Every structure is written in C-alpha cells, then in structure tokens.
C-alpha cells in the first residue's frame, strides 16, 4: 500500500506541479482503475509523465462543470487558440472544428462573441475544444450541465465512440 501511495503522490506532483489546478478526490479503488486504465496505457506509448510532463498532459482533456472562458473572444478564436496550444495543423483544426461544431449545432454561432453565449453554448464550446485534439483520456466534470437534450445525446454518442476506441 505504501509503495502505491508513493507512486500516486509522485504522479500527482507531476500532473499538478507547484499548485493544484484540479483536485480530484479518489478512493483507492478509483485510483487503481485510473492507474491501470490510463496512466499505464500512456506509458505503453513510451510517454512518461516523469520524463515529459507537457507531452503527457497534452494527452488529457479536462471539461469543468462551469466553463470559464475568454469572453472577449469569438467561438472560432477560442477554438483556434486551443488548436494552437495542441499544435494542430490547419487541416486538422479545420476538420475537427467543422465536425464537432456541426455535431453540437454550434457551427453557425462560432463567429459570435463568447460573452453572448448561453451556459449551454459555452459548455458545447468547451466540449468541442476537448474533442478537437483527440486525447487519450477525458476528465469530464458533469459535462451534461446546461446541455439541451439533443446535445446530451450527441455527447453520449461521442463518448461511446471514444470508449470503443479505448479512450
């Protein structure tokens, strides 16, 4: 138990150096599943959080229950900002934005300021940003909050697809 706890603390320090951005309270069972399913899987790809924490974190997408966005940007500016962070090529970002914004019925509103978006639209925008770079792991904190029934169904379908892919 002590060895596992030390490894857990080591991962937590590497995931959240200096300060904790996201504090997840996990039981030992939850940590075991997290470790076996995700951490070891990413290490199979020869990417270690201990050796390359930035690359490792780029394989994770986090969606909060209450998205805090740059309200002075338009939706497309925000998604391009996210695409720049994850170093997506122009073709990759264009394809991903069109695919996910169309699925979430936000494509026609991407030119509007985020400050004019409803909570549900902001949630959709954050979800699009999370799916865009095709991470290996998704950390979703109440992703259905604020979504309309059709968007909730779309999200469930996308999560099923990603689960089939092993993500």
Coordinates of N, CA and C in Angstrom, one line a residue:
X1 N 0.8 -1.2 0.0 CA 0.0 0.0 0.0 C 0.9 1.3 0.0
X2 N 1.9 1.3 0.8 CA 2.8 2.4 0.9 C 3.5 2.7 -0.5
X3 N 3.9 1.7 -1.2 CA 4.5 1.9 -2.5 C 3.5 2.5 -3.5
X4 N 2.3 2.0 -3.5 CA 1.3 2.5 -4.4 C 1.0 4.0 -4.0
X5 N 0.9 4.3 -2.7 CA 0.6 5.7 -2.3 C 1.8 6.6 -2.7
X6 N 3.0 6.1 -2.6 CA 4.1 7.0 -3.0 C 4.1 7.2 -4.5
X7 N 3.7 6.2 -5.3 CA 3.6 6.3 -6.7 C 2.5 7.3 -7.1
X8 N 1.4 7.2 -6.3 CA 0.3 8.1 -6.5 C 0.7 9.5 -6.3
X9 N 1.4 9.8 -5.2 CA 1.8 11.1 -4.9 C 2.8 11.7 -5.9
X10 N 3.7 10.8 -6.4 CA 4.6 11.1 -7.5 C 3.9 11.6 -8.8
X11 N 2.8 10.8 -9.1 CA 2.0 11.2 -10.3 C 1.3 12.6 -10.1
X12 N 0.8 12.7 -8.9 CA 0.0 14.0 -8.6 C 1.0 15.2 -8.6
X13 N 2.2 15.0 -8.1 CA 3.2 16.1 -8.2 C 3.5 16.4 -9.7
X14 N 3.6 15.4 -10.5 CA 4.0 15.7 -11.9 C 2.8 16.2 -12.7
X15 N 1.6 15.8 -12.4 CA 0.4 16.3 -13.1 C 0.1 17.7 -12.7
X16 N 0.3 18.1 -11.4 CA 0.0 19.4 -10.9 C 1.2 20.0 -10.2
X17 N 2.3 20.4 -10.9 CA 3.4 20.9 -10.2 C 3.2 22.3 -9.7
X18 N 3.7 22.5 -8.5 CA 3.5 23.9 -7.9 C 2.2 24.1 -7.2
X19 N 1.1 23.9 -7.9 CA -0.2 24.1 -7.3 C -1.2 23.1 -8.0
X20 N -2.3 22.9 -7.3 CA -3.3 22.0 -7.8 C -4.3 22.8 -8.6
X21 N -4.4 22.5 -9.9 CA -5.4 23.1 -10.7 C -6.8 22.4 -10.6
X22 N -6.7 21.1 -10.5 CA -7.9 20.3 -10.3 C -7.6 19.3 -9.2
X23 N -8.4 19.3 -8.2 CA -8.2 18.4 -7.1 C -9.3 17.3 -7.2
X24 N -8.9 16.1 -7.5 CA -9.8 15.0 -7.6 C -9.7 14.2 -6.3
X25 N -10.8 13.9 -5.7 CA -10.8 13.0 -4.5 C -11.1 11.6 -5.0
X26 N -10.1 10.8 -4.9 CA -10.3 9.4 -5.4 C -10.2 8.4 -4.2
X27 N -11.0 7.4 -4.2 CA -10.9 6.3 -3.3 C -9.7 5.5 -3.9
X28 N -9.3 4.5 -3.1 CA -8.2 3.6 -3.5 C -8.7 2.8 -4.8
X29 N -9.9 2.4 -4.8 CA -10.4 1.7 -5.9 C -10.4 2.5 -7.2
X30 N -10.9 3.8 -7.0 CA -10.9 4.7 -8.2 C -9.5 4.9 -8.7
X31 N -8.5 5.1 -7.8 CA -7.1 5.4 -8.2 C -6.6 4.1 -8.9
X32 N -6.9 3.0 -8.4 CA -6.4 1.7 -9.0 C -6.9 1.6 -10.5
X33 N -8.2 1.9 -10.7 CA -8.7 1.9 -12.1 C -8.1 2.9 -12.9
X34 N -7.9 4.1 -12.4 CA -7.3 5.3 -13.1 C -5.9 4.9 -13.5
X35 N -5.1 4.3 -12.6 CA -3.8 4.0 -12.8 C -3.6 2.9 -13.8
X36 N -4.4 1.8 -13.7 CA -4.4 0.7 -14.6 C -4.8 1.0 -16.0
X37 N -5.9 1.8 -16.1 CA -6.5 2.0 -17.4 C -5.9 3.2 -18.2
X38 N -5.4 4.2 -17.5 CA -5.0 5.4 -18.2 C -3.5 5.6 -18.0
X39 N -3.0 5.7 -16.8 CA -1.6 6.0 -16.6 C -0.7 5.0 -17.3
X40 N -0.9 3.7 -17.0 CA -0.1 2.7 -17.6 C -0.2 2.6 -19.1
X41 N -1.4 2.9 -19.6 CA -1.7 2.9 -21.0 C -0.9 4.0 -21.8
X42 N -0.8 5.1 -21.2 CA 0.0 6.2 -21.8 C 1.5 5.9 -21.7
X43 N 1.9 5.2 -20.7 CA 3.3 4.8 -20.6 C 3.6 3.7 -21.6
X44 N 2.6 2.9 -22.0 CA 2.8 1.9 -23.1 C 3.2 2.6 -24.4
X45 N 2.8 3.8 -24.6 CA 3.1 4.6 -25.8 C 4.5 5.3 -25.6
X46 N 5.2 4.9 -24.6 CA 6.5 5.4 -24.3 C 6.6 6.8 -23.9
X47 N 5.5 7.3 -23.3 CA 5.4 8.7 -22.8 C 5.2 8.6 -21.3
X48 N 6.2 9.1 -20.6 CA 6.2 9.0 -19.2 C 5.9 10.4 -18.6
X49 N 5.1 10.5 -17.6 CA 4.8 11.8 -17.0 C 6.0 12.3 -16.3
X50 N 6.9 11.4 -15.8 CA 8.1 11.8 -15.1 C 9.1 12.4 -16.1
X51 N 9.2 11.9 -17.3 CA 10.2 12.4 -18.2 C 9.7 13.5 -19.2
X52 N 8.4 13.5 -19.5 CA 7.9 14.5 -20.4 C 6.5 14.9 -20.0
X53 N 6.4 15.7 -18.9 CA 5.0 16.0 -18.3 C 4.2 16.9 -19.3
X54 N 4.8 17.7 -20.1 CA 4.0 18.5 -21.1 C 3.3 17.6 -22.1
X55 N 4.1 16.7 -22.7 CA 3.5 15.8 -23.7 C 2.5 15.0 -23.1
X56 N 2.7 14.5 -21.9 CA 1.8 13.6 -21.2 C 0.5 14.4 -20.9
X57 N 0.5 15.6 -20.5 CA -0.7 16.4 -20.2 C -1.4 16.7 -21.5
X58 N -0.7 16.8 -22.6 CA -1.4 17.1 -23.9 C -2.3 15.9 -24.3
X59 N -2.1 14.8 -23.7 CA -2.9 13.6 -24.0 C -4.2 13.5 -23.1
X60 N -4.4 14.6 -22.3 CA -5.6 14.6 -21.4 C -6.5 15.8 -21.8
X61 N -7.8 15.6 -21.7 CA -8.7 16.7 -21.9 C -9.5 16.9 -20.6
X62 N -9.7 18.1 -20.1 CA -10.5 18.4 -18.9 C -11.6 19.3 -19.3
X63 N -12.8 18.9 -18.9 CA -14.0 19.8 -19.1 C -14.6 20.0 -17.7
X64 N -14.6 21.3 -17.3 CA -15.2 21.6 -16.0 C -16.7 21.7 -16.1
X65 N -17.4 21.6 -14.9 CA -18.8 21.8 -14.9 C -19.3 23.2 -15.2
X66 N -18.5 24.1 -14.9 CA -18.8 25.5 -15.1 C -17.6 26.2 -15.9
X67 N -17.7 26.2 -17.2 CA -16.6 26.7 -18.0 C -16.3 28.1 -17.8
X68 N -15.1 28.5 -17.6 CA -14.6 29.9 -17.6 C -13.8 30.1 -18.8
X69 N -14.4 31.0 -19.7 CA -13.8 31.2 -21.0 C -13.4 32.7 -21.2
X70 N -12.6 32.9 -22.2 CA -12.2 34.3 -22.6 C -13.4 34.9 -23.3
X71 N -14.2 35.7 -22.6 CA -15.4 36.2 -23.1 C -15.3 37.2 -24.2
X72 N -14.1 37.8 -24.3 CA -13.8 38.8 -25.4 C -13.5 38.2 -26.7
X73 N -13.3 36.9 -26.8 CA -13.0 36.1 -28.0 C -14.3 35.7 -28.6
X74 N -14.2 35.4 -29.9 CA -15.4 34.7 -30.6 C -15.1 33.2 -30.4
X75 N -16.2 32.4 -30.7 CA -16.0 31.0 -30.5 C -14.9 30.4 -31.4
X76 N -14.8 30.9 -32.6 CA -13.8 30.4 -33.5 C -12.4 30.8 -33.1
X77 N -12.3 32.0 -32.5 CA -11.0 32.4 -32.0 C -10.5 31.5 -30.8
X78 N -11.5 31.2 -29.9 CA -11.2 30.3 -28.8 C -10.7 29.0 -29.3
X79 N -11.5 28.4 -30.3 CA -11.1 27.1 -30.8 C -9.7 27.1 -31.5
X80 N -9.4 28.2 -32.2 CA -8.1 28.3 -32.8 C -7.0 28.4 -31.7
X81 N -7.3 29.1 -30.7 CA -6.4 29.2 -29.5 C -6.1 27.8 -28.9
X82 N -7.1 27.0 -28.7 CA -7.0 25.7 -28.2 C -6.2 24.8 -29.2
X83 N -6.5 25.0 -30.5 CA -5.8 24.2 -31.6 C -4.3 24.6 -31.6
X84 N -4.0 25.9 -31.3 CA -2.6 26.4 -31.3 C -1.9 25.7 -30.1
X85 N -2.5 25.7 -29.0 CA -1.9 25.1 -27.8 C -1.5 23.6 -28.1
X86 N -2.4 22.9 -28.7 CA -2.2 21.5 -29.0 C -1.5 21.2 -30.4
X87 N -1.0 22.3 -31.0 CA -0.2 22.3 -32.2 C -0.9 21.5 -33.3
X88 N -2.2 21.8 -33.5 CA -2.9 21.1 -34.6 C -2.6 21.9 -35.9
X89 N -2.5 21.1 -37.0 CA -2.2 21.8 -38.3 C -3.5 22.5 -38.7
X90 N -3.4 23.3 -39.8 CA -4.6 24.0 -40.3 C -5.7 23.0 -40.7
X91 N -5.3 21.9 -41.4 CA -6.3 20.9 -41.9 C -6.9 20.2 -40.7
X92 N -6.1 19.8 -39.7 CA -6.6 19.1 -38.6 C -7.6 19.9 -37.8
X93 N -7.3 21.2 -37.6 CA -8.2 22.0 -36.8 C -9.5 22.3 -37.6
X94 N -9.3 22.6 -38.9 CA -10.5 22.9 -39.7 C -11.5 21.7 -39.7
X95 N -10.9 20.5 -39.9 CA -11.7 19.2 -39.9 C -12.4 19.0 -38.6
X96 N -11.6 19.1 -37.5 CA -12.2 18.9 -36.1 C -13.2 19.9 -35.8
X97 N -12.9 21.2 -36.0 CA -13.9 22.3 -35.7 C -15.2 22.0 -36.4
X98 N -15.1 21.8 -37.7 CA -16.3 21.6 -38.5 C -17.1 20.4 -38.1
X99 N -16.4 19.3 -37.8 CA -17.0 18.0 -37.4 C -17.8 18.2 -36.0
X100 N -17.0 18.7 -35.0 CA -17.6 18.7 -33.7 C -18.6 19.9 -33.5
X101 N -18.3 21.1 -34.2 CA -19.2 22.2 -34.1 C -20.5 21.9 -34.8
X102 N -20.5 21.1 -35.9 CA -21.7 20.7 -36.6 C -22.5 19.7 -35.7
X103 N -21.8 18.8 -35.1 CA -22.5 17.8 -34.2 C -23.2 18.5 -33.1
X104 N -22.5 19.5 -32.5 CA -23.1 20.1 -31.3 C -24.0 21.4 -31.7
X105 N -24.2 21.5 -33.0 CA -25.0 22.6 -33.6 C -24.6 24.0 -33.1
X106 N -23.3 24.2 -33.2 CA -22.7 25.5 -32.7 C -22.0 26.1 -33.9
X107 N -21.9 25.5 -35.0 CA -21.1 25.9 -36.2 C -21.5 27.3 -36.6
X108 N -22.7 27.6 -36.7 CA -23.2 28.9 -37.2 C -23.0 30.1 -36.2
X109 N -22.7 29.7 -34.9 CA -22.5 30.7 -33.9 C -21.1 30.9 -33.5
X110 N -20.2 30.3 -34.2 CA -18.8 30.4 -33.8 C -18.2 31.8 -34.1
X111 N -18.8 32.6 -34.9 CA -18.4 34.0 -35.2 C -18.8 35.0 -34.1
X112 N -19.7 34.6 -33.2 CA -20.2 35.4 -32.2 C -19.3 35.5 -31.0
X113 N -19.3 36.6 -30.2 CA -18.5 36.7 -29.0 C -19.0 35.6 -28.0
X114 N -18.1 35.1 -27.3 CA -18.4 34.1 -26.2 C -19.3 34.7 -25.2
X115 N -19.1 36.0 -24.9 CA -19.9 36.7 -23.9 C -21.4 36.7 -24.2
X116 N -21.8 36.5 -25.5 CA -23.2 36.4 -25.9 C -23.7 35.0 -25.8
X117 N -22.9 34.0 -25.5 CA -23.3 32.6 -25.4 C -24.0 32.3 -24.1
X118 N -25.0 31.4 -24.2 CA -25.7 30.9 -23.0 C -24.7 29.9 -22.3
X119 N -25.1 29.4 -21.2 CA -24.3 28.4 -20.4 C -24.1 27.2 -21.3
X120 N -25.2 26.7 -21.9 CA -25.1 25.5 -22.7 C -24.2 25.7 -23.9
X121 N -24.2 26.8 -24.5 CA -23.4 27.1 -25.7 C -21.9 27.1 -25.2
X122 N -21.6 27.7 -24.1 CA -20.3 27.7 -23.6 C -19.8 26.2 -23.3
X123 N -20.7 25.4 -22.7 CA -20.4 24.0 -22.4 C -20.1 23.3 -23.7
X124 N -20.8 23.5 -24.7 CA -20.6 22.9 -26.1 C -19.2 23.3 -26.6
X125 N -18.9 24.6 -26.4 CA -17.6 25.1 -26.9 C -16.4 24.4 -26.2
X126 N -16.6 24.3 -24.9 CA -15.5 23.6 -24.2 C -15.4 22.1 -24.6
X127 N -16.5 21.5 -24.8 CA -16.5 20.1 -25.3 C -15.9 20.0 -26.6
X128 N -16.2 20.9 -27.5 CA -15.5 20.9 -28.9 C -14.0 21.0 -28.7
X129 N -13.6 21.9 -27.8 CA -12.2 22.1 -27.6 C -11.5 20.9 -27.0
X130 N -12.3 20.1 -26.2 CA -11.7 18.9 -25.6 C -11.6 17.8 -26.6
X131 N -12.6 17.7 -27.5 CA -12.5 16.6 -28.5 C -11.6 16.9 -29.7
X132 N -11.3 18.2 -29.9 CA -10.5 18.6 -31.1 C -9.2 17.9 -31.2
X133 N -8.5 17.8 -30.1 CA -7.1 17.3 -30.2 C -7.0 15.8 -30.0
X134 N -8.2 15.1 -29.9 CA -8.3 13.7 -29.8 C -7.4 13.1 -28.7
X135 N -7.6 13.5 -27.5 CA -6.7 13.0 -26.4 C -7.0 11.5 -26.1
X136 N -6.1 10.9 -25.3 CA -6.2 9.5 -24.9 C -7.1 9.4 -23.7
X137 N -7.3 10.5 -22.9 CA -8.1 10.4 -21.7 C -8.9 11.7 -21.5
X138 N -10.2 11.5 -21.1 CA -11.1 12.6 -20.9 C -11.4 12.7 -19.4
X139 N -11.3 13.8 -18.8 CA -11.7 14.1 -17.5 C -12.9 15.0 -17.6
X140 N -14.1 14.5 -17.4 CA -15.3 15.4 -17.6 C -16.0 15.5 -16.2
X141 N -16.2 16.8 -15.8 CA -16.9 17.1 -14.5 C -18.3 17.6 -14.9
X142 N -19.2 16.7 -14.7 CA -20.6 17.0 -15.0 C -20.8 17.7 -16.4
X143 N -20.4 16.9 -17.5 CA -20.4 17.5 -18.8 C -21.8 17.8 -19.4
X144 N -22.8 17.3 -18.8 CA -24.2 17.4 -19.3 C -24.9 18.7 -18.7
X145 N -24.3 19.3 -17.8 CA -24.9 20.5 -17.2 C -25.0 21.6 -18.2
X146 N -26.3 22.1 -18.4 CA -26.5 23.2 -19.3 C -26.8 22.7 -20.8
X147 N -26.6 21.4 -21.1 CA -26.8 21.0 -22.4 C -28.3 20.7 -22.7
X148 N -28.7 20.9 -23.9 CA -30.1 20.6 -24.3 C -30.1 19.1 -24.5
X149 N -31.3 18.5 -24.6 CA -31.4 17.0 -24.8 C -30.7 16.5 -26.1
X150 N -30.7 17.2 -27.2 CA -30.0 16.8 -28.4 C -28.5 16.8 -28.2
X151 N -28.0 17.9 -27.6 CA -26.5 17.9 -27.3 C -26.1 16.8 -26.3
X152 N -27.0 16.5 -25.4 CA -26.7 15.5 -24.4 C -26.6 14.1 -25.1
X153 N -27.5 13.9 -26.0 CA -27.5 12.7 -26.8 C -26.2 12.6 -27.7
X154 N -25.9 13.7 -28.3 CA -24.7 13.8 -29.1 C -23.4 13.5 -28.3
X155 N -23.3 14.1 -27.1 CA -22.2 13.8 -26.2 C -22.1 12.3 -25.8
X156 N -23.2 11.7 -25.5 CA -23.3 10.3 -25.1 C -22.7 9.5 -26.3
X157 N -23.2 9.8 -27.5 CA -22.7 9.1 -28.7 C -21.2 9.2 -28.9
X158 N -20.7 10.4 -28.8 CA -19.3 10.7 -28.9 C -18.5 9.9 -27.8
X159 N -19.0 9.9 -26.6 CA -18.3 9.2 -25.6 C -18.3 7.7 -25.8
X160 N -19.4 7.2 -26.4 CA -19.4 5.8 -26.7 C -18.4 5.4 -27.8
X161 N -18.3 6.3 -28.8 CA -17.3 6.1 -29.9 C -15.9 6.1 -29.3
X162 N -15.6 7.1 -28.4 CA -14.3 7.2 -27.8 C -14.0 6.0 -27.0
X163 N -15.0 5.5 -26.3 CA -14.8 4.3 -25.4 C -14.5 3.1 -26.3
X164 N -15.1 3.0 -27.4 CA -14.8 1.9 -28.3 C -13.4 1.9 -28.9
X165 N -12.9 3.2 -29.0 CA -11.5 3.4 -29.4 C -10.5 3.1 -28.3
X166 N -11.0 2.9 -27.1 CA -10.2 2.7 -25.9 C -9.7 3.9 -25.2
X167 N -10.5 5.0 -25.4 CA -10.1 6.2 -24.7 C -11.0 6.5 -23.5

